[in-house]
Coordinates of N, CA and C in Angstrom, one line a residue:
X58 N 0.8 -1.2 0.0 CA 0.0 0.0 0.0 C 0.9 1.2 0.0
X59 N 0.7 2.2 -0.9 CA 1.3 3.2 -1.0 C 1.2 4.3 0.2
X60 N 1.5 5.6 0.5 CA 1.4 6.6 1.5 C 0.8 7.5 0.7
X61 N -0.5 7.7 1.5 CA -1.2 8.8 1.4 C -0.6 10.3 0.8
X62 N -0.8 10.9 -0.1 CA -0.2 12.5 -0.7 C -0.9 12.8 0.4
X63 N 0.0 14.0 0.8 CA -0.3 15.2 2.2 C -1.1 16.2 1.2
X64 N -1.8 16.7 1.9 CA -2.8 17.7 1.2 C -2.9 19.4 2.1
X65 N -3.0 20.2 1.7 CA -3.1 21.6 2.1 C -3.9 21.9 2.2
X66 N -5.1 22.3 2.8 CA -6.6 22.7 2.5 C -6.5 24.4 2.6
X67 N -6.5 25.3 1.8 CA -6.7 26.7 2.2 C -7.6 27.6 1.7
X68 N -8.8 27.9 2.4 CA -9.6 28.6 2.2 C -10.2 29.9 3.4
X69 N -10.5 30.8 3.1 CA -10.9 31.5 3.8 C -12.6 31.6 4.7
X70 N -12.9 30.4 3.9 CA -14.8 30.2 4.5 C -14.6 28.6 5.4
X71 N -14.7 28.5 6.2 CA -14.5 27.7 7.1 C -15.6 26.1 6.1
X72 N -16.7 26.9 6.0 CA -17.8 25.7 5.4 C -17.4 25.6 4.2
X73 N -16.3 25.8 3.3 CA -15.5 25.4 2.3 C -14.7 24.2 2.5
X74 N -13.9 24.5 3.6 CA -12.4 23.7 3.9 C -13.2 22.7 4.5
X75 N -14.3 23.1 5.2 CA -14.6 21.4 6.2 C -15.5 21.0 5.1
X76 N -15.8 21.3 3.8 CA -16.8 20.3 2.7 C -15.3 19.9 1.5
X77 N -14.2 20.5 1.9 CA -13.4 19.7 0.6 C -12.6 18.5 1.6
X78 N -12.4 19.6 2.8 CA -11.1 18.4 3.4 C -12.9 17.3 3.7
X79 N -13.9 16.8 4.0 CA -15.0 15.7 4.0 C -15.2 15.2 2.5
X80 N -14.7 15.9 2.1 CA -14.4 14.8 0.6 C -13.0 14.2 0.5
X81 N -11.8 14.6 0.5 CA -10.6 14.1 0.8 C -10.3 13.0 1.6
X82 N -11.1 13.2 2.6 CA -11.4 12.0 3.5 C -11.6 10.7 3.6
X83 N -12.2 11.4 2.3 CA -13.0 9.8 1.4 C -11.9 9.0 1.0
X84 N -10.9 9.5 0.0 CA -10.2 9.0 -1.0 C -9.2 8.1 0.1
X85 N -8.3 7.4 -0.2 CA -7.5 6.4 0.6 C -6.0 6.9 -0.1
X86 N -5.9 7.4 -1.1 CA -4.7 8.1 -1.3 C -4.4 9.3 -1.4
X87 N -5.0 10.0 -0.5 CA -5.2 11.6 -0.1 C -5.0 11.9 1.6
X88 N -4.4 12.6 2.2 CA -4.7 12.8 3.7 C -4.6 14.3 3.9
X89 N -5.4 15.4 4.6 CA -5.5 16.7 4.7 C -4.4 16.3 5.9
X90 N -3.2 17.3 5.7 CA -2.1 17.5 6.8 C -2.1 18.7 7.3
X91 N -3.0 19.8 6.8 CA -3.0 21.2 7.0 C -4.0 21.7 6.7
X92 N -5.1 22.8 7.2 CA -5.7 24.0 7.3 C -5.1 25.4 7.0
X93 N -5.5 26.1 6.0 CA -5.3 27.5 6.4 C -6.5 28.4 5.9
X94 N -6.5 29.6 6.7 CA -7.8 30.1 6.4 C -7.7 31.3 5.6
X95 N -6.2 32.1 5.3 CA -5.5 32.8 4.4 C -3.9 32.4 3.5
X96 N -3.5 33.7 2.8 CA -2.8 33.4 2.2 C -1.0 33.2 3.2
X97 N -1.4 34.2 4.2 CA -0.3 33.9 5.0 C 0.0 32.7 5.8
X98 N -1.4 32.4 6.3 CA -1.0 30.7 6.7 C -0.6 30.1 6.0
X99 N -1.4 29.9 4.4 CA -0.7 28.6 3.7 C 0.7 28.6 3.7
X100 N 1.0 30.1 3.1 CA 2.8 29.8 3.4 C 3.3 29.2 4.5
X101 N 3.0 29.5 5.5 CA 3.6 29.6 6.3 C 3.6 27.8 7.0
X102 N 1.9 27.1 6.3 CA 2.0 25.6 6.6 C 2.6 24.6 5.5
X103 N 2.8 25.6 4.2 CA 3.5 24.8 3.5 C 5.5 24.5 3.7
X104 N 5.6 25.9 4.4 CA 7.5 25.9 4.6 C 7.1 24.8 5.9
X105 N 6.4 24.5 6.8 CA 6.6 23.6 7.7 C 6.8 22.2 7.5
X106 N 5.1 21.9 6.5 CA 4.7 20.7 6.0 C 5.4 20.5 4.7
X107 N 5.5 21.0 3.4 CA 5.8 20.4 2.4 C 4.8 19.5 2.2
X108 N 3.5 20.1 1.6 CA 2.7 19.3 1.0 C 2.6 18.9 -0.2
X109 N 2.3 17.0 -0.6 CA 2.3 16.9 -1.9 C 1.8 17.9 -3.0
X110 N 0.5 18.6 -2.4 CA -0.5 19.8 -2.9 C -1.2 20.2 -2.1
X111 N -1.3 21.3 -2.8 CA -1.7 22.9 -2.0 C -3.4 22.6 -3.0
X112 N -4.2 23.0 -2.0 CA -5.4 23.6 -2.8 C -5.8 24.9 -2.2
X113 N -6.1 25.9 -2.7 CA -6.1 26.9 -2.7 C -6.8 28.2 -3.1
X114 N -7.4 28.2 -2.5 CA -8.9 29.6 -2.8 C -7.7 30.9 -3.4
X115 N -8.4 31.8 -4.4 CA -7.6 32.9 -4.3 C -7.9 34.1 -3.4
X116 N -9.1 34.0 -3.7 CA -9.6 35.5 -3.2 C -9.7 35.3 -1.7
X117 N -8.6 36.0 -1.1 CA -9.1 36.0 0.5 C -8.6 36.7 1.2
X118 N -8.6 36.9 2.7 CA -7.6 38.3 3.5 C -6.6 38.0 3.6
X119 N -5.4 39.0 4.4 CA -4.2 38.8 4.7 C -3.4 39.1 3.7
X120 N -3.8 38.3 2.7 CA -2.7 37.7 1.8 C -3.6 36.7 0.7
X121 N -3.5 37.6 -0.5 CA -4.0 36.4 -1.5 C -3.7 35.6 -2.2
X122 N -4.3 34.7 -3.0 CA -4.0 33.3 -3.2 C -3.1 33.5 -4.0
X123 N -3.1 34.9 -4.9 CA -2.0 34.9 -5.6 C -0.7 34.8 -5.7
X124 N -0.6 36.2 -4.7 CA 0.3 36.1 -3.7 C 0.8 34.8 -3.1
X125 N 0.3 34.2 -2.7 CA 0.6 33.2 -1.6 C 1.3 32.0 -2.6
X126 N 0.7 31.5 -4.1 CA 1.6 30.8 -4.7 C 2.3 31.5 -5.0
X127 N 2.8 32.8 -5.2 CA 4.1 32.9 -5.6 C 5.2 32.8 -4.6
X128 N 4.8 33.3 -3.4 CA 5.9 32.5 -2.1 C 5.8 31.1 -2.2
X129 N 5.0 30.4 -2.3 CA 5.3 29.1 -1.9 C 5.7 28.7 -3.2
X130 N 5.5 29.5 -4.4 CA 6.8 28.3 -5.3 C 8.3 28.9 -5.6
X131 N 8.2 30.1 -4.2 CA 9.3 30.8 -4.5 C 10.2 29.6 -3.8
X132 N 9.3 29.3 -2.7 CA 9.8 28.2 -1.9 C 10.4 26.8 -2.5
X133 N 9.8 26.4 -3.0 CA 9.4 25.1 -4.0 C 9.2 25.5 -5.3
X134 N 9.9 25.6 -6.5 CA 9.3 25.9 -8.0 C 8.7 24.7 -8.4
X135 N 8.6 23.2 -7.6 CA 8.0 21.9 -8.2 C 6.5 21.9 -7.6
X136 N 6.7 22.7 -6.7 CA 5.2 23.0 -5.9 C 4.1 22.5 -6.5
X137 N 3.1 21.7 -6.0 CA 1.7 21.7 -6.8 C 1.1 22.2 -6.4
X138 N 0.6 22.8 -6.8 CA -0.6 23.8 -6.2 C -1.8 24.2 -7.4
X139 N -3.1 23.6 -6.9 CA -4.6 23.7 -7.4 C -4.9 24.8 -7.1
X140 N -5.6 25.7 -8.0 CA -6.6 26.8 -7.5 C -8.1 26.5 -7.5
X141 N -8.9 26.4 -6.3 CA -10.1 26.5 -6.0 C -10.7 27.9 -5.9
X142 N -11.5 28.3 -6.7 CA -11.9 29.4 -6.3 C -13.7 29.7 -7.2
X143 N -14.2 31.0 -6.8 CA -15.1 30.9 -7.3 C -15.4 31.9 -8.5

């Protein structure tokens, strides 16, 4: 059995992150290793975690999603990172 890809959940609407990370859940080769509720967290949970992938709202406070991949692939240029947004 392989190891679950670490996952990033970052959104700024709480009933977002708890309906994608309840679907991730599901999957057996997926595991949510992180929450963030802006663009400053995700950075700051991706330099900790190194997740396989980032999913990632754009529009949000602090710091937006735009923003926020460009640090994190300033971090990582192999970075994966999805955009979720509306």
């Amino acid at each position: 059995m392989s190891v679950p890809h670490g996952v990033l959940v970052v959104d700024d609407h709480a009933l977002v992150r708890t309906g994608v990370v309840n679907i991730i859940s599901h999957e057996t080769d997926l595991r949510v290793i992180a929450e963030a509720s802006n663009g400053a967290e995700a950075v700051d949970a991706f330099t900790r975690l190194r997740p396989d992938v980032t999913l990632l709202d754009l529009r949000m406070p602090v710091m937006e999603g735009v923003e926020a991949v460009r640090q994190i692939r300033a971090l990582d240029p192999d970075a994966k990172v999805i955009v979720l947004t509306t």
